[in-house]
N, C-alpha and C. Protein backbone atom coordinates (compact mmCIF):
# COMPACT_ATOMS: atom_id res chain seq x y z
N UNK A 1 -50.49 8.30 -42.36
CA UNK A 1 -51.17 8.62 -41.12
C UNK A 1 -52.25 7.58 -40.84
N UNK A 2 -52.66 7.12 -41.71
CA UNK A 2 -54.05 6.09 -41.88
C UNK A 2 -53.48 5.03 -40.90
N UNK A 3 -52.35 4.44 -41.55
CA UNK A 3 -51.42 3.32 -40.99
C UNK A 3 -51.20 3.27 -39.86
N UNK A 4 -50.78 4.56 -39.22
CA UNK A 4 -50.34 4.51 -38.14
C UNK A 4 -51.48 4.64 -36.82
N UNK A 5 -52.50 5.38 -37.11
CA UNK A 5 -54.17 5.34 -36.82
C UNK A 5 -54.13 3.90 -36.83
N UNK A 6 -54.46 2.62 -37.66
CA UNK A 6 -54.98 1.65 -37.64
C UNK A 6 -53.98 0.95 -36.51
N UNK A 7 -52.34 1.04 -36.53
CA UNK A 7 -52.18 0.14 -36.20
C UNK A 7 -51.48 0.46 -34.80
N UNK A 8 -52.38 1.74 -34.25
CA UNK A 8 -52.44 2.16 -32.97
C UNK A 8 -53.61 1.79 -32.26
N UNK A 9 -54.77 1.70 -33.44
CA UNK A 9 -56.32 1.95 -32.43
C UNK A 9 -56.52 2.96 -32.07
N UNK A 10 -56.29 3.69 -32.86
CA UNK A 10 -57.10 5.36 -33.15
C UNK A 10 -58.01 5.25 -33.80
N UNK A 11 -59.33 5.67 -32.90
CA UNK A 11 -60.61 5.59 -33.97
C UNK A 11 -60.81 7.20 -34.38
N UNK A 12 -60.03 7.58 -35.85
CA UNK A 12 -59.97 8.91 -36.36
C UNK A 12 -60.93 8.64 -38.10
N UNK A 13 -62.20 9.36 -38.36
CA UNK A 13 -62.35 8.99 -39.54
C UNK A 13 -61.79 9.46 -40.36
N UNK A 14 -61.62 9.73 -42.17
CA UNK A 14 -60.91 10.55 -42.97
C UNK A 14 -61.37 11.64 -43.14
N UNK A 15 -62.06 12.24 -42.67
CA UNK A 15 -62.22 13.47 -42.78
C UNK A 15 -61.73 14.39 -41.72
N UNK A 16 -61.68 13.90 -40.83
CA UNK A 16 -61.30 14.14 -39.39
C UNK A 16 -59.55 14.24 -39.59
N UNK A 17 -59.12 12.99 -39.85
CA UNK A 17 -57.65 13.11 -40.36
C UNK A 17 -57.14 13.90 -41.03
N UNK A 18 -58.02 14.17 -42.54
CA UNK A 18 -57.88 15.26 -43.69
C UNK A 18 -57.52 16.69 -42.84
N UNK A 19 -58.86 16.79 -42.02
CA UNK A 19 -58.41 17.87 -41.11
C UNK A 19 -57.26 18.47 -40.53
N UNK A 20 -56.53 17.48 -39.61
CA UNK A 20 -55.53 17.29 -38.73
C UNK A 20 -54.32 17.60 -40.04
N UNK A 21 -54.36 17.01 -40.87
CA UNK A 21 -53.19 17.08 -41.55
C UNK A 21 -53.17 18.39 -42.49
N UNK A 22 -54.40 19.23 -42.70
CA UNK A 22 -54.03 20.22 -43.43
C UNK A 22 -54.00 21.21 -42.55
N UNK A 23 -54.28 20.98 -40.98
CA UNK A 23 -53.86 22.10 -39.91
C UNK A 23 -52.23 22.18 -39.66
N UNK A 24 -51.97 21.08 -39.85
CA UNK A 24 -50.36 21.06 -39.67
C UNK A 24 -49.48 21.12 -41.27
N UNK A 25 -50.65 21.41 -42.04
CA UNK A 25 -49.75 22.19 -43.28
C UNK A 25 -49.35 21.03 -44.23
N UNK A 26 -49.31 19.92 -43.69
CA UNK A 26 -48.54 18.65 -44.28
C UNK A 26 -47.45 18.10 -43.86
N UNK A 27 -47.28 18.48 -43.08
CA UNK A 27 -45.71 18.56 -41.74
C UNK A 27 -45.84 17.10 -40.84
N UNK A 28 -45.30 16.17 -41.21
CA UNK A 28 -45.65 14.92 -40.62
C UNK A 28 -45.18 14.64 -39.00
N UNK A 29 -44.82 15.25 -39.39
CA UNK A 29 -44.07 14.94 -37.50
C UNK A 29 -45.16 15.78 -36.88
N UNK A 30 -45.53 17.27 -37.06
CA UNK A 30 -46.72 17.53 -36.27
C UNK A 30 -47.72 16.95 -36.28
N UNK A 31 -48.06 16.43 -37.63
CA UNK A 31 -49.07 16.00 -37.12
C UNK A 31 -48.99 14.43 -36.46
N UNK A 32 -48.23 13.72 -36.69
CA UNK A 32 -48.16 12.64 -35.60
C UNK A 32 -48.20 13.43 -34.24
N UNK A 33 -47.55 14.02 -33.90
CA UNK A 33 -47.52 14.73 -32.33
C UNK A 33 -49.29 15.44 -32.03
N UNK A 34 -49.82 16.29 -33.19
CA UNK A 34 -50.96 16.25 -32.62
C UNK A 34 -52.03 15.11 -32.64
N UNK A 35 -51.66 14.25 -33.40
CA UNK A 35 -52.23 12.71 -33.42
C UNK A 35 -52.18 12.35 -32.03
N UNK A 36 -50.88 12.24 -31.63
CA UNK A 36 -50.74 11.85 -30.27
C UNK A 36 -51.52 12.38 -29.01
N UNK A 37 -52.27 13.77 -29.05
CA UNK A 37 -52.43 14.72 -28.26
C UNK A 37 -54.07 13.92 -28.24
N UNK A 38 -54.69 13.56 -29.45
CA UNK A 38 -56.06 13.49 -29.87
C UNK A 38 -56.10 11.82 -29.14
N UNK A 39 -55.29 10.96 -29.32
CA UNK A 39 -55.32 9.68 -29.42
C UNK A 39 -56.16 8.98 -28.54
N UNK A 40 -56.11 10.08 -27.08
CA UNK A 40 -56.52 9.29 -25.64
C UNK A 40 -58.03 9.14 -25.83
N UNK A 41 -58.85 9.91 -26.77
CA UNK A 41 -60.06 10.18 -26.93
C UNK A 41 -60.90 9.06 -27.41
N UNK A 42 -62.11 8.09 -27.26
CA UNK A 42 -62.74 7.33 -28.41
C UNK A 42 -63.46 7.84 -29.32
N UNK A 43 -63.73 9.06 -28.89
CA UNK A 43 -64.29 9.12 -30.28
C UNK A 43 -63.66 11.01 -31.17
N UNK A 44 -62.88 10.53 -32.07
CA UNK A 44 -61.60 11.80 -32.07
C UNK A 44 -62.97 12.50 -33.49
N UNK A 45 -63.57 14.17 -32.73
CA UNK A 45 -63.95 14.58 -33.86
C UNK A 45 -63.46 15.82 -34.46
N UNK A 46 -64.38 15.99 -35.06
CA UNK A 46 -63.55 17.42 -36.30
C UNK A 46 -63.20 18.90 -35.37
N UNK A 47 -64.42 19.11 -34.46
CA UNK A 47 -64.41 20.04 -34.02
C UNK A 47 -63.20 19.74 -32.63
N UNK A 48 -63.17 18.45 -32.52
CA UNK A 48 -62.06 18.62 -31.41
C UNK A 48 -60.69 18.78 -31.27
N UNK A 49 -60.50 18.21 -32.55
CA UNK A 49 -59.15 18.86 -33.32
C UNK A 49 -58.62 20.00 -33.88
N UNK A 50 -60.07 20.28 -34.33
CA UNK A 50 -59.63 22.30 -34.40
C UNK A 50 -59.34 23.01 -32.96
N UNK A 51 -59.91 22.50 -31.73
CA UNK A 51 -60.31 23.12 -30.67
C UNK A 51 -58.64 22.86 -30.05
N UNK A 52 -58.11 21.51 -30.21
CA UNK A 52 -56.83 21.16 -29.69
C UNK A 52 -56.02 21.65 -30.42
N UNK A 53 -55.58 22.23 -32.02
CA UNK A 53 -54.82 22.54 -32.46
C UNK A 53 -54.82 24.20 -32.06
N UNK A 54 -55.82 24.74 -31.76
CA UNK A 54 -55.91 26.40 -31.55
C UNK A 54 -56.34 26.96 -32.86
N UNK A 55 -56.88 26.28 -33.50
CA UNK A 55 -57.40 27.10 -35.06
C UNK A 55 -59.02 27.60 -34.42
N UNK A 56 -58.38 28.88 -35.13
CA UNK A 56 -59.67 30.12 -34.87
C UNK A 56 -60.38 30.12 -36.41
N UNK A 57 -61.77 30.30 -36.70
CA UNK A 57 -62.01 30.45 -37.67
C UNK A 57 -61.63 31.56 -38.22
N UNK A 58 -61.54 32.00 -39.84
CA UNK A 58 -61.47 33.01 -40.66
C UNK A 58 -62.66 34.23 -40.20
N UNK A 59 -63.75 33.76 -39.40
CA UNK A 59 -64.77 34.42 -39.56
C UNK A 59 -64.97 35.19 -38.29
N UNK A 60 -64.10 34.54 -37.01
CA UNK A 60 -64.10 34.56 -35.81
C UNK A 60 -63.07 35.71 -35.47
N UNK A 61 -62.23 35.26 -36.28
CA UNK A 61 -60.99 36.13 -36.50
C UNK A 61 -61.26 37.68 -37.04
N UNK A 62 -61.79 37.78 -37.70
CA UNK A 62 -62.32 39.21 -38.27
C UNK A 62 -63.21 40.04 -37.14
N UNK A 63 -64.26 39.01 -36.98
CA UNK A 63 -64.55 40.00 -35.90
C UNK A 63 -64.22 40.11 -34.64
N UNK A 64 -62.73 39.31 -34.11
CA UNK A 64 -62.22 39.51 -33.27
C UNK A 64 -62.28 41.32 -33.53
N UNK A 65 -61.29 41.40 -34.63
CA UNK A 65 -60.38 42.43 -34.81
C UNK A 65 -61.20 43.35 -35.30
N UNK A 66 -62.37 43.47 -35.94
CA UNK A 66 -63.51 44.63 -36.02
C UNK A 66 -63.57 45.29 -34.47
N UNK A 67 -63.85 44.23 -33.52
CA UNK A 67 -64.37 45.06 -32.31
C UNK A 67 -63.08 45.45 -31.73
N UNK A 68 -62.10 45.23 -31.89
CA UNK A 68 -60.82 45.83 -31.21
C UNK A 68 -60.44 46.95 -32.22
N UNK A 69 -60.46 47.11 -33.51
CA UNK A 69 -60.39 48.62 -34.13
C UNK A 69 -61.39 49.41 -34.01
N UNK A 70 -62.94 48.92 -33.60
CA UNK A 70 -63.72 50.11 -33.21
C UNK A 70 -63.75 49.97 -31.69
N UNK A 71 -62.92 49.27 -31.10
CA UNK A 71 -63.07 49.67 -29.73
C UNK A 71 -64.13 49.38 -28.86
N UNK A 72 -65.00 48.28 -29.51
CA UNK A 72 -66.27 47.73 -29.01
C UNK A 72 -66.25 46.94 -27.60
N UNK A 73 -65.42 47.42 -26.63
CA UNK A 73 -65.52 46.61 -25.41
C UNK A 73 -66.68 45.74 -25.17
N UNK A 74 -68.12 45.64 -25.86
CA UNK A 74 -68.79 45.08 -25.17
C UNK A 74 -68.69 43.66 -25.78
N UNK A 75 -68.51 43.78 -27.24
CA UNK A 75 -68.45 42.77 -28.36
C UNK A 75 -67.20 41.87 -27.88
N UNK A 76 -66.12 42.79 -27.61
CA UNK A 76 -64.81 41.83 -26.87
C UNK A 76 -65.17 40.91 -25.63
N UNK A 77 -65.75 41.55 -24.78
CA UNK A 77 -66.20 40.57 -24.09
C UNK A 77 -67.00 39.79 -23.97
């Protein structure tokens, strides 16, 4: 992925990449394709790749679903 970053002119750092590639599990073709999605950007960061892939946090996620089993309409919205 590094390779293909450099010898596109993707300015992605490794941590940022690390990212991308353990959102797509290790699945190389996605993540080239979400590579591709990020690419148009200069400056590609961590949070924007979570935001483009659709990853919800672990933490976000829970209390999605707290306020929808107690029925907390106000918290949902």
């Amino acid at each position: 992925m590094r390779e293909i970053c450099d010898k596109e002119g993707v300015n992605i750092d490794k941590a940022t990449l690390e990212t991308l590639i353990t959102l797509c599990e290790g699945d190389l073709r996605r993540s080239i394709t979400y590579l591709q999605s990020v690419a148009c950007r200069e400056n590609i960061t961590n949070d924007y790749v979570l935001n483009m892939t659709g990853y919800v946090a672990e933490d976000n996620a829970h209390q999605l679903l707290t306020a929808c089993h107690s029925k907390d309409t106000d918290r949902l919205l």
